[in-house]
PDB file of C-alpha atoms in Angstrom:
ATOM      1  CA  MET A   1     -63.104  64.005  51.362  1.00 34.00           C
ATOM      2  CA  ILE A   2     -63.567  65.438  54.847  1.00 48.00           C
ATOM      3  CA  GLU A   3     -61.247  62.801  56.327  1.00 55.00           C
ATOM      4  CA  THR A   4     -58.577  63.550  53.720  1.00 58.00           C
ATOM      5  CA  SER A   5     -58.917  67.272  54.373  1.00 92.00           C
ATOM      6  CA  SER A   6     -58.562  66.735  58.128  1.00 94.00           C
ATOM      7  CA  ARG A   7     -55.397  64.740  57.596  1.00 95.00           C
ATOM      8  CA  LEU A   8     -53.941  67.454  55.386  1.00 96.00           C
ATOM      9  CA  VAL A   9     -54.677  70.060  58.045  1.00 97.00           C
ATOM     10  CA  ALA A  10     -53.196  67.800  60.720  1.00 97.00           C
ATOM     11  CA  ALA A  11     -49.995  67.296  58.728  1.00 97.00           C
ATOM     12  CA  LYS A  12     -49.668  71.027  58.144  1.00 98.00           C
ATOM     13  CA  ALA A  13     -50.389  71.829  61.799  1.00 98.00           C
ATOM     14  CA  LEU A  14     -47.654  69.406  62.875  1.00 98.00           C
ATOM     15  CA  SER A  15     -45.123  71.235  60.706  1.00 98.00           C
ATOM     16  CA  LEU A  16     -46.185  74.544  62.312  1.00 98.00           C
ATOM     17  CA  LEU A  17     -46.327  73.354  65.925  1.00 98.00           C
ATOM     18  CA  ASP A  18     -44.352  74.890  68.767  1.00 98.00           C
ATOM     19  CA  LEU A  19     -44.814  71.915  71.105  1.00 98.00           C
ATOM     20  CA  THR A  20     -44.985  73.528  74.524  1.00 98.00           C
ATOM     21  CA  ASP A  21     -44.393  72.638  78.140  1.00 98.00           C
ATOM     22  CA  LEU A  22     -44.552  75.708  80.346  1.00 98.00           C
ATOM     23  CA  THR A  23     -46.246  73.953  83.243  1.00 97.00           C
ATOM     24  CA  ASP A  24     -45.156  74.886  86.746  1.00 96.00           C
ATOM     25  CA  ASN A  25     -44.132  71.314  87.534  1.00 97.00           C
ATOM     26  CA  CYS A  26     -42.086  70.753  84.372  1.00 98.00           C
ATOM     27  CA  ASP A  27     -38.889  68.837  85.088  1.00 98.00           C
ATOM     28  CA  ALA A  28     -35.968  67.239  83.251  1.00 98.00           C
ATOM     29  CA  ALA A  29     -37.931  64.049  82.575  1.00 98.00           C
ATOM     30  CA  ALA A  30     -40.749  66.078  81.000  1.00 98.00           C
ATOM     31  CA  ILE A  31     -38.269  67.841  78.726  1.00 98.00           C
ATOM     32  CA  GLU A  32     -36.860  64.507  77.604  1.00 98.00           C
ATOM     33  CA  ARG A  33     -40.386  63.313  76.762  1.00 98.00           C
ATOM     34  CA  LEU A  34     -41.161  66.562  74.950  1.00 98.00           C
ATOM     35  CA  CYS A  35     -38.063  66.253  72.750  1.00 98.00           C
ATOM     36  CA  GLN A  36     -39.080  62.692  71.883  1.00 98.00           C
ATOM     37  CA  GLN A  37     -42.701  63.661  71.178  1.00 98.00           C
ATOM     38  CA  ALA A  38     -41.616  66.472  68.855  1.00 98.00           C
ATOM     39  CA  GLN A  39     -40.303  63.773  66.486  1.00 98.00           C
ATOM     40  CA  THR A  40     -43.162  61.683  65.099  1.00 98.00           C
ATOM     41  CA  PRO A  41     -43.543  59.063  62.358  1.00 97.00           C
ATOM     42  CA  PHE A  42     -45.337  61.758  60.326  1.00 98.00           C
ATOM     43  CA  GLY A  43     -42.645  64.409  60.647  1.00 98.00           C
ATOM     44  CA  HIS A  44     -41.435  66.757  63.329  1.00 98.00           C
ATOM     45  CA  ALA A  45     -42.791  69.805  65.107  1.00 98.00           C
ATOM     46  CA  ALA A  46     -41.367  73.172  64.127  1.00 98.00           C
ATOM     47  CA  ALA A  47     -40.072  73.785  67.653  1.00 98.00           C
ATOM     48  CA  ILE A  48     -40.380  73.003  71.300  1.00 98.00           C
ATOM     49  CA  CYS A  49     -41.195  75.907  73.648  1.00 98.00           C
ATOM     50  CA  ILE A  50     -39.851  75.521  77.189  1.00 98.00           C
ATOM     51  CA  TRP A  51     -38.715  77.362  80.314  1.00 98.00           C
ATOM     52  CA  PRO A  52     -35.252  78.950  80.014  1.00 98.00           C
ATOM     53  CA  ARG A  53     -33.780  76.674  82.682  1.00 98.00           C
ATOM     54  CA  PHE A  54     -34.270  73.650  80.406  1.00 98.00           C
ATOM     55  CA  VAL A  55     -32.778  75.067  77.210  1.00 98.00           C
ATOM     56  CA  ARG A  56     -29.292  73.647  77.771  1.00 98.00           C
ATOM     57  CA  GLN A  57     -30.722  70.177  78.457  1.00 98.00           C
ATOM     58  CA  ALA A  58     -32.930  70.308  75.343  1.00 98.00           C
ATOM     59  CA  ARG A  59     -30.018  71.389  73.183  1.00 98.00           C
ATOM     60  CA  GLY A  60     -28.034  68.417  74.400  1.00 98.00           C
ATOM     61  CA  LEU A  61     -30.907  66.064  73.653  1.00 98.00           C
ATOM     62  CA  LEU A  62     -31.731  67.431  70.202  1.00 98.00           C
ATOM     63  CA  GLY A  63     -28.179  68.175  69.102  1.00 96.00           C
ATOM     64  CA  GLN A  64     -26.660  71.257  67.521  1.00 94.00           C
ATOM     65  CA  ASN A  65     -28.076  70.783  64.028  1.00 92.00           C
ATOM     66  CA  SER A  66     -31.593  69.630  64.840  1.00 97.00           C
ATOM     67  CA  ALA A  67     -34.407  70.627  62.495  1.00 97.00           C
ATOM     68  CA  ILE A  68     -36.512  71.118  65.639  1.00 98.00           C
ATOM     69  CA  ARG A  69     -35.917  74.607  66.951  1.00 98.00           C
ATOM     70  CA  ILE A  70     -35.764  75.480  70.635  1.00 98.00           C
ATOM     71  CA  ALA A  71     -37.925  78.386  71.760  1.00 98.00           C
ATOM     72  CA  THR A  72     -37.974  79.779  75.257  1.00 98.00           C
ATOM     73  CA  VAL A  73     -39.838  82.513  77.111  1.00 98.00           C
ATOM     74  CA  VAL A  74     -38.602  85.711  78.771  1.00 98.00           C
ATOM     75  CA  ASN A  75     -40.390  88.291  80.901  1.00 98.00           C
ATOM     76  CA  PHE A  76     -42.850  85.438  81.285  1.00 98.00           C
ATOM     77  CA  PRO A  77     -45.664  85.350  82.175  1.00 98.00           C
ATOM     78  CA  SER A  78     -46.077  88.647  84.033  1.00 98.00           C
ATOM     79  CA  GLY A  79     -44.500  91.032  81.532  1.00 98.00           C
ATOM     80  CA  GLU A  80     -43.279  93.076  84.489  1.00 98.00           C
ATOM     81  CA  LEU A  81     -39.556  92.414  84.834  1.00 98.00           C
ATOM     82  CA  PRO A  82     -37.011  95.244  84.378  1.00 98.00           C
ATOM     83  CA  VAL A  83     -35.597  95.570  80.864  1.00 98.00           C
ATOM     84  CA  GLU A  84     -32.032  94.814  81.930  1.00 98.00           C
ATOM     85  CA  GLU A  85     -33.140  91.601  83.651  1.00 98.00           C
ATOM     86  CA  VAL A  86     -35.038  90.467  80.568  1.00 98.00           C
ATOM     87  CA  VAL A  87     -32.054  91.183  78.331  1.00 98.00           C
ATOM     88  CA  ALA A  88     -29.784  89.174  80.635  1.00 98.00           C
ATOM     89  CA  GLU A  89     -32.326  86.316  80.623  1.00 98.00           C
ATOM     90  CA  THR A  90     -32.393  86.450  76.832  1.00 98.00           C
ATOM     91  CA  LYS A  91     -28.628  86.378  76.432  1.00 98.00           C
ATOM     92  CA  THR A  92     -28.295  83.422  78.803  1.00 98.00           C
ATOM     93  CA  ALA A  93     -30.981  81.502  76.926  1.00 98.00           C
ATOM     94  CA  ILE A  94     -29.256  82.117  73.599  1.00 98.00           C
ATOM     95  CA  ASP A  95     -25.905  81.057  75.050  1.00 98.00           C
ATOM     96  CA  ASP A  96     -27.591  77.868  76.297  1.00 98.00           C
ATOM     97  CA  GLY A  97     -28.817  77.071  72.793  1.00 98.00           C
ATOM     98  CA  ALA A  98     -32.157  78.813  72.248  1.00 98.00           C
ATOM     99  CA  ASP A  99     -33.082  79.502  68.616  1.00 98.00           C
ATOM    100  CA  GLU A 100     -36.156  81.606  69.366  1.00 99.00           C
ATOM    101  CA  ILE A 101     -37.142  83.998  72.150  1.00 99.00           C
ATOM    102  CA  ASP A 102     -40.813  84.479  73.068  1.00 99.00           C
ATOM    103  CA  LEU A 103     -40.986  87.832  74.873  1.00 99.00           C
ATOM    104  CA  VAL A 104     -43.962  89.096  76.879  1.00 98.00           C
ATOM    105  CA  ILE A 105     -44.461  92.835  76.446  1.00 98.00           C
ATOM    106  CA  PRO A 106     -45.198  94.979  79.515  1.00 98.00           C
ATOM    107  CA  TYR A 107     -48.860  94.792  78.617  1.00 98.00           C
ATOM    108  CA  ARG A 108     -50.155  96.301  81.857  1.00 98.00           C
ATOM    109  CA  LYS A 109     -48.105  99.420  81.144  1.00 98.00           C
ATOM    110  CA  LEU A 110     -49.537  99.511  77.638  1.00 98.00           C
ATOM    111  CA  ILE A 111     -53.072  99.283  79.039  1.00 98.00           C
ATOM    112  CA  ALA A 112     -52.159 102.292  81.203  1.00 98.00           C
ATOM    113  CA  GLY A 113     -51.098 104.181  78.069  1.00 98.00           C
ATOM    114  CA  ASP A 114     -47.324 103.696  78.224  1.00 98.00           C
ATOM    115  CA  GLU A 115     -46.320 102.783  74.662  1.00 98.00           C
ATOM    116  CA  ARG A 116     -42.726 103.784  75.349  1.00 98.00           C
ATOM    117  CA  ALA A 117     -42.304 100.904  77.796  1.00 98.00           C
ATOM    118  CA  VAL A 118     -43.256  98.440  75.057  1.00 98.00           C
ATOM    119  CA  ARG A 119     -40.873  99.993  72.563  1.00 98.00           C
ATOM    120  CA  GLU A 120     -38.001  99.989  75.031  1.00 98.00           C
ATOM    121  CA  MET A 121     -38.531  96.340  75.995  1.00 98.00           C
ATOM    122  CA  VAL A 122     -38.922  95.005  72.465  1.00 98.00           C
ATOM    123  CA  SER A 123     -36.027  97.088  71.117  1.00 98.00           C
ATOM    124  CA  ALA A 124     -33.666  95.962  73.885  1.00 98.00           C
ATOM    125  CA  VAL A 125     -34.485  92.278  73.482  1.00 98.00           C
ATOM    126  CA  ARG A 126     -34.365  92.621  69.695  1.00 98.00           C
ATOM    127  CA  ALA A 127     -30.789  93.884  70.005  1.00 98.00           C
ATOM    128  CA  ALA A 128     -29.885  90.773  72.024  1.00 98.00           C
ATOM    129  CA  CYS A 129     -31.477  88.439  69.444  1.00 98.00           C
ATOM    130  CA  THR A 130     -28.904  88.604  66.703  1.00 94.00           C
ATOM    131  CA  PRO A 131     -29.711  86.590  63.561  1.00 94.00           C
ATOM    132  CA  PRO A 132     -30.569  83.783  63.134  1.00 97.00           C
ATOM    133  CA  VAL A 133     -32.315  83.978  66.542  1.00 98.00           C
ATOM    134  CA  LEU A 134     -36.004  84.802  66.109  1.00 98.00           C
ATOM    135  CA  LEU A 135     -37.929  87.188  68.353  1.00 98.00           C
ATOM    136  CA  LYS A 136     -41.589  86.291  68.928  1.00 99.00           C
ATOM    137  CA  VAL A 137     -43.437  89.021  70.848  1.00 99.00           C
ATOM    138  CA  ILE A 138     -46.337  88.018  73.103  1.00 98.00           C
ATOM    139  CA  LEU A 139     -49.064  90.676  73.319  1.00 98.00           C
ATOM    140  CA  GLU A 140     -51.341  88.957  75.880  1.00 98.00           C
ATOM    141  CA  THR A 141     -54.401  89.891  73.853  1.00 98.00           C
ATOM    142  CA  GLY A 142     -56.868  88.438  76.347  1.00 98.00           C
ATOM    143  CA  GLU A 143     -55.789  91.094  78.816  1.00 98.00           C
ATOM    144  CA  LEU A 144     -55.576  93.918  76.280  1.00 98.00           C
ATOM    145  CA  LYS A 145     -59.164  93.086  75.226  1.00 96.00           C
ATOM    146  CA  ASP A 146     -59.818  96.253  73.200  1.00 97.00           C
ATOM    147  CA  ARG A 147     -59.531  95.852  69.419  1.00 98.00           C
ATOM    148  CA  ASP A 148     -57.694  99.138  68.957  1.00 98.00           C
ATOM    149  CA  LEU A 149     -55.263  98.296  71.747  1.00 98.00           C
ATOM    150  CA  ILE A 150     -54.507  94.872  70.224  1.00 98.00           C
ATOM    151  CA  ARG A 151     -53.923  96.527  66.851  1.00 98.00           C
ATOM    152  CA  SER A 152     -51.699  99.165  68.453  1.00 98.00           C
ATOM    153  CA  ALA A 153     -49.696  96.530  70.329  1.00 98.00           C
ATOM    154  CA  SER A 154     -49.260  94.580  67.085  1.00 98.00           C
ATOM    155  CA  HIS A 155     -47.891  97.599  65.247  1.00 98.00           C
ATOM    156  CA  LEU A 156     -45.644  98.559  68.172  1.00 98.00           C
ATOM    157  CA  ALA A 157     -44.123  95.084  68.230  1.00 98.00           C
ATOM    158  CA  ILE A 158     -43.710  94.944  64.459  1.00 98.00           C
ATOM    159  CA  SER A 159     -42.170  98.409  64.190  1.00 98.00           C
ATOM    160  CA  THR A 160     -39.619  97.653  66.910  1.00 98.00           C
ATOM    161  CA  GLY A 161     -38.316  94.457  65.356  1.00 97.00           C
ATOM    162  CA  ALA A 162     -40.563  91.478  66.100  1.00 98.00           C
ATOM    163  CA  ASP A 163     -40.132  88.500  63.788  1.00 98.00           C
ATOM    164  CA  PHE A 164     -43.480  87.106  65.018  1.00 99.00           C
ATOM    165  CA  ILE A 165     -46.363  88.472  67.013  1.00 99.00           C
ATOM    166  CA  LYS A 166     -47.983  85.989  69.381  1.00 98.00           C
ATOM    167  CA  THR A 167     -51.368  86.210  71.053  1.00 98.00           C
ATOM    168  CA  SER A 168     -50.850  84.900  74.553  1.00 98.00           C
ATOM    169  CA  THR A 169     -48.870  83.309  77.349  1.00 98.00           C
ATOM    170  CA  GLY A 170     -51.520  80.645  77.915  1.00 96.00           C
ATOM    171  CA  LYS A 171     -51.477  81.712  81.569  1.00 97.00           C
ATOM    172  CA  VAL A 172     -54.482  84.043  81.668  1.00 97.00           C
ATOM    173  CA  LYS A 173     -58.233  83.513  81.482  1.00 96.00           C
ATOM    174  CA  VAL A 174     -58.590  84.376  77.771  1.00 97.00           C
ATOM    175  CA  ASN A 175     -55.824  83.288  75.407  1.00 97.00           C
ATOM    176  CA  ALA A 176     -55.886  82.858  71.610  1.00 98.00           C
ATOM    177  CA  THR A 177     -59.130  83.885  69.919  1.00 98.00           C
ATOM    178  CA  LEU A 178     -60.062  84.199  66.275  1.00 98.00           C
ATOM    179  CA  GLU A 179     -61.001  87.832  66.848  1.00 98.00           C
ATOM    180  CA  ALA A 180     -57.514  88.668  68.137  1.00 98.00           C
ATOM    181  CA  ALA A 181     -55.981  86.615  65.322  1.00 98.00           C
ATOM    182  CA  ASP A 182     -57.930  88.625  62.736  1.00 98.00           C
ATOM    183  CA  ILE A 183     -56.674  91.916  64.175  1.00 98.00           C
ATOM    184  CA  MET A 184     -53.068  90.732  64.363  1.00 98.00           C
ATOM    185  CA  LEU A 185     -52.997  89.136  60.910  1.00 98.00           C
ATOM    186  CA  ASN A 186     -54.409  92.319  59.409  1.00 98.00           C
ATOM    187  CA  ALA A 187     -51.824  94.393  61.291  1.00 98.00           C
ATOM    188  CA  ILE A 188     -49.099  92.279  59.706  1.00 98.00           C
ATOM    189  CA  ARG A 189     -50.630  92.871  56.279  1.00 98.00           C
ATOM    190  CA  GLU A 190     -50.898  96.615  56.972  1.00 98.00           C
ATOM    191  CA  SER A 191     -47.263  96.794  58.048  1.00 98.00           C
ATOM    192  CA  GLY A 192     -45.976  95.420  54.761  1.00 97.00           C
ATOM    193  CA  ARG A 193     -43.303  93.521  56.705  1.00 97.00           C
ATOM    194  CA  ASN A 194     -42.532  89.808  56.591  1.00 96.00           C
ATOM    195  CA  VAL A 195     -43.669  89.098  60.139  1.00 98.00           C
ATOM    196  CA  GLY A 196     -45.129  85.835  61.415  1.00 98.00           C
ATOM    197  CA  PHE A 197     -48.112  85.054  63.608  1.00 99.00           C
ATOM    198  CA  LYS A 198     -48.475  82.628  66.513  1.00 98.00           C
ATOM    199  CA  PRO A 199     -51.787  81.841  68.230  1.00 98.00           C
ATOM    200  CA  ALA A 200     -51.064  80.301  71.625  1.00 98.00           C
ATOM    201  CA  GLY A 201     -53.270  78.907  74.340  1.00 96.00           C
ATOM    202  CA  GLY A 202     -56.521  77.088  73.671  1.00 93.00           C
ATOM    203  CA  VAL A 203     -55.735  75.608  70.240  1.00 97.00           C
ATOM    204  CA  ARG A 204     -56.386  71.972  71.118  1.00 96.00           C
ATOM    205  CA  THR A 205     -57.799  70.217  68.044  1.00 97.00           C
ATOM    206  CA  VAL A 206     -57.174  69.909  64.326  1.00 97.00           C
ATOM    207  CA  ALA A 207     -60.546  71.589  63.829  1.00 96.00           C
ATOM    208  CA  ASP A 208     -59.321  74.552  65.920  1.00 97.00           C
ATOM    209  CA  ALA A 209     -56.144  74.697  63.850  1.00 97.00           C
ATOM    210  CA  ALA A 210     -58.128  74.694  60.629  1.00 97.00           C
ATOM    211  CA  LEU A 211     -60.018  77.819  61.680  1.00 97.00           C
ATOM    212  CA  TYR A 212     -56.796  79.752  62.230  1.00 98.00           C
ATOM    213  CA  LEU A 213     -55.207  78.473  59.024  1.00 98.00           C
ATOM    214  CA  ASN A 214     -58.301  79.408  57.026  1.00 97.00           C
ATOM    215  CA  LEU A 215     -58.236  82.914  58.526  1.00 97.00           C
ATOM    216  CA  ALA A 216     -54.556  83.323  57.668  1.00 98.00           C
ATOM    217  CA  ALA A 217     -55.232  82.103  54.120  1.00 97.00           C
ATOM    218  CA  THR A 218     -58.081  84.583  53.714  1.00 97.00           C
ATOM    219  CA  ILE A 219     -55.900  87.537  54.740  1.00 98.00           C
ATOM    220  CA  HIS A 220     -52.477  86.541  53.405  1.00 98.00           C
ATOM    221  CA  GLY A 221     -53.141  83.899  50.761  1.00 97.00           C
ATOM    222  CA  PRO A 222     -53.262  80.084  50.761  1.00 94.00           C
ATOM    223  CA  ASP A 223     -49.483  79.543  50.762  1.00 95.00           C
ATOM    224  CA  TRP A 224     -48.555  82.072  53.451  1.00 98.00           C
ATOM    225  CA  ALA A 225     -48.656  79.825  56.532  1.00 98.00           C
ATOM    226  CA  ILE A 226     -45.277  78.088  56.660  1.00 98.00           C
ATOM    227  CA  PRO A 227     -42.967  77.617  59.683  1.00 98.00           C
ATOM    228  CA  SER A 228     -41.230  80.932  59.037  1.00 98.00           C
ATOM    229  CA  THR A 229     -44.535  82.839  59.162  1.00 98.00           C
ATOM    230  CA  PHE A 230     -46.953  80.800  61.272  1.00 98.00           C
ATOM    231  CA  ARG A 231     -46.757  78.717  64.449  1.00 98.00           C
ATOM    232  CA  PHE A 232     -49.225  77.141  66.839  1.00 98.00           C
ATOM    233  CA  GLY A 233     -48.230  77.425  70.483  1.00 98.00           C
ATOM    234  CA  ALA A 234     -49.820  74.382  72.095  1.00 97.00           C
ATOM    235  CA  SER A 235     -49.331  71.425  74.375  1.00 93.00           C
ATOM    236  CA  GLY A 236     -52.493  69.397  73.748  1.00 93.00           C
ATOM    237  CA  LEU A 237     -52.748  69.847  69.967  1.00 97.00           C
ATOM    238  CA  LEU A 238     -50.186  67.149  69.165  1.00 97.00           C
ATOM    239  CA  GLY A 239     -52.424  64.416  70.523  1.00 96.00           C
ATOM    240  CA  ASP A 240     -55.277  65.307  68.192  1.00 97.00           C
ATOM    241  CA  ILE A 241     -52.869  65.726  65.258  1.00 97.00           C
ATOM    242  CA  LEU A 242     -51.530  62.207  65.772  1.00 97.00           C
ATOM    243  CA  ALA A 243     -55.000  60.742  66.287  1.00 96.00           C
ATOM    244  CA  THR A 244     -56.125  62.303  63.002  1.00 96.00           C
ATOM    245  CA  LEU A 245     -53.062  61.144  61.070  1.00 96.00           C
ATOM    246  CA  GLU A 246     -53.365  57.629  62.490  1.00 95.00           C
ATOM    247  CA  GLY A 247     -57.083  57.445  61.808  1.00 92.00           C
ATOM    248  CA  ARG A 248     -57.990  57.160  65.489  1.00 89.00           C
ATOM    249  CA  PRO A 249     -60.878  59.000  67.117  1.00 81.00           C
ATOM    250  CA  ALA A 250     -59.945  62.445  68.411  1.00 69.00           C
ATOM    251  CA  GLY A 251     -59.041  62.382  72.059  1.00 59.00           C
ATOM    252  CA  SER A 252     -58.336  58.650  72.090  1.00 49.00           C
ATOM    253  CA  PRO A 253     -56.087  57.516  74.933  1.00 44.00           C
ATOM    254  CA  ASN A 254     -53.100  56.746  72.701  1.00 39.00           C
ATOM    255  CA  ALA A 255     -52.710  60.390  71.809  1.00 35.00           C
ATOM    256  CA  ALA A 256     -49.376  61.856  72.906  1.00 32.00           C
ATOM    257  CA  TYR A 257     -51.030  64.581  74.955  1.00 25.00           C
TER     258      TYR A 257
END
């Protein structure tokens, strides 16, 4: 029963996966591998998440009508670029073929008490993300730290047009945590809006994924987590998903990552 349950979680996690390569040494060959890895014998990842400079290449590799979406990052990872520069970055990425934009809020300004800076950034990028482009807003919860600040950031992002709220860049000391997930998932419920959630950074195993899926089910119901409402931002998770689905030990060397 446990094995069957693990395989069910693995299959679900695969369908919710934003397979990510935001490493500093990412190159064209790595993007080609990522596009191949996103398509498995058990189904495909929801999306790949890559640097903006590789979006055009990925679109060419996946094709115009691919079921695998292309997500890219803006104002990343610092959250400190000027609004007009981030908007220009967003528009270029969309022109290159991006389906989803993962935007880092100016979280340091928020920590200093400047909520207006967050609203201005999210609103401006929202305006550039015309449907069907999705806007996923990264709060960088590991740097916000305070529960009330994470909740406030969640509501700011939701009220200014986020389609998803996302925990982290994966580039700081503390990334996705269950505590932050609980705050953010409850903020979504409180808002009454159809907004998704994306834990990112540190979700490496099917067992990790199960914890987040169980939390989402507790707050939003057992059928809530689907690709339009839930994503895992991860690079290493695919390897454990495939090991589980193939019946291999977790972390075995044949895993994709």
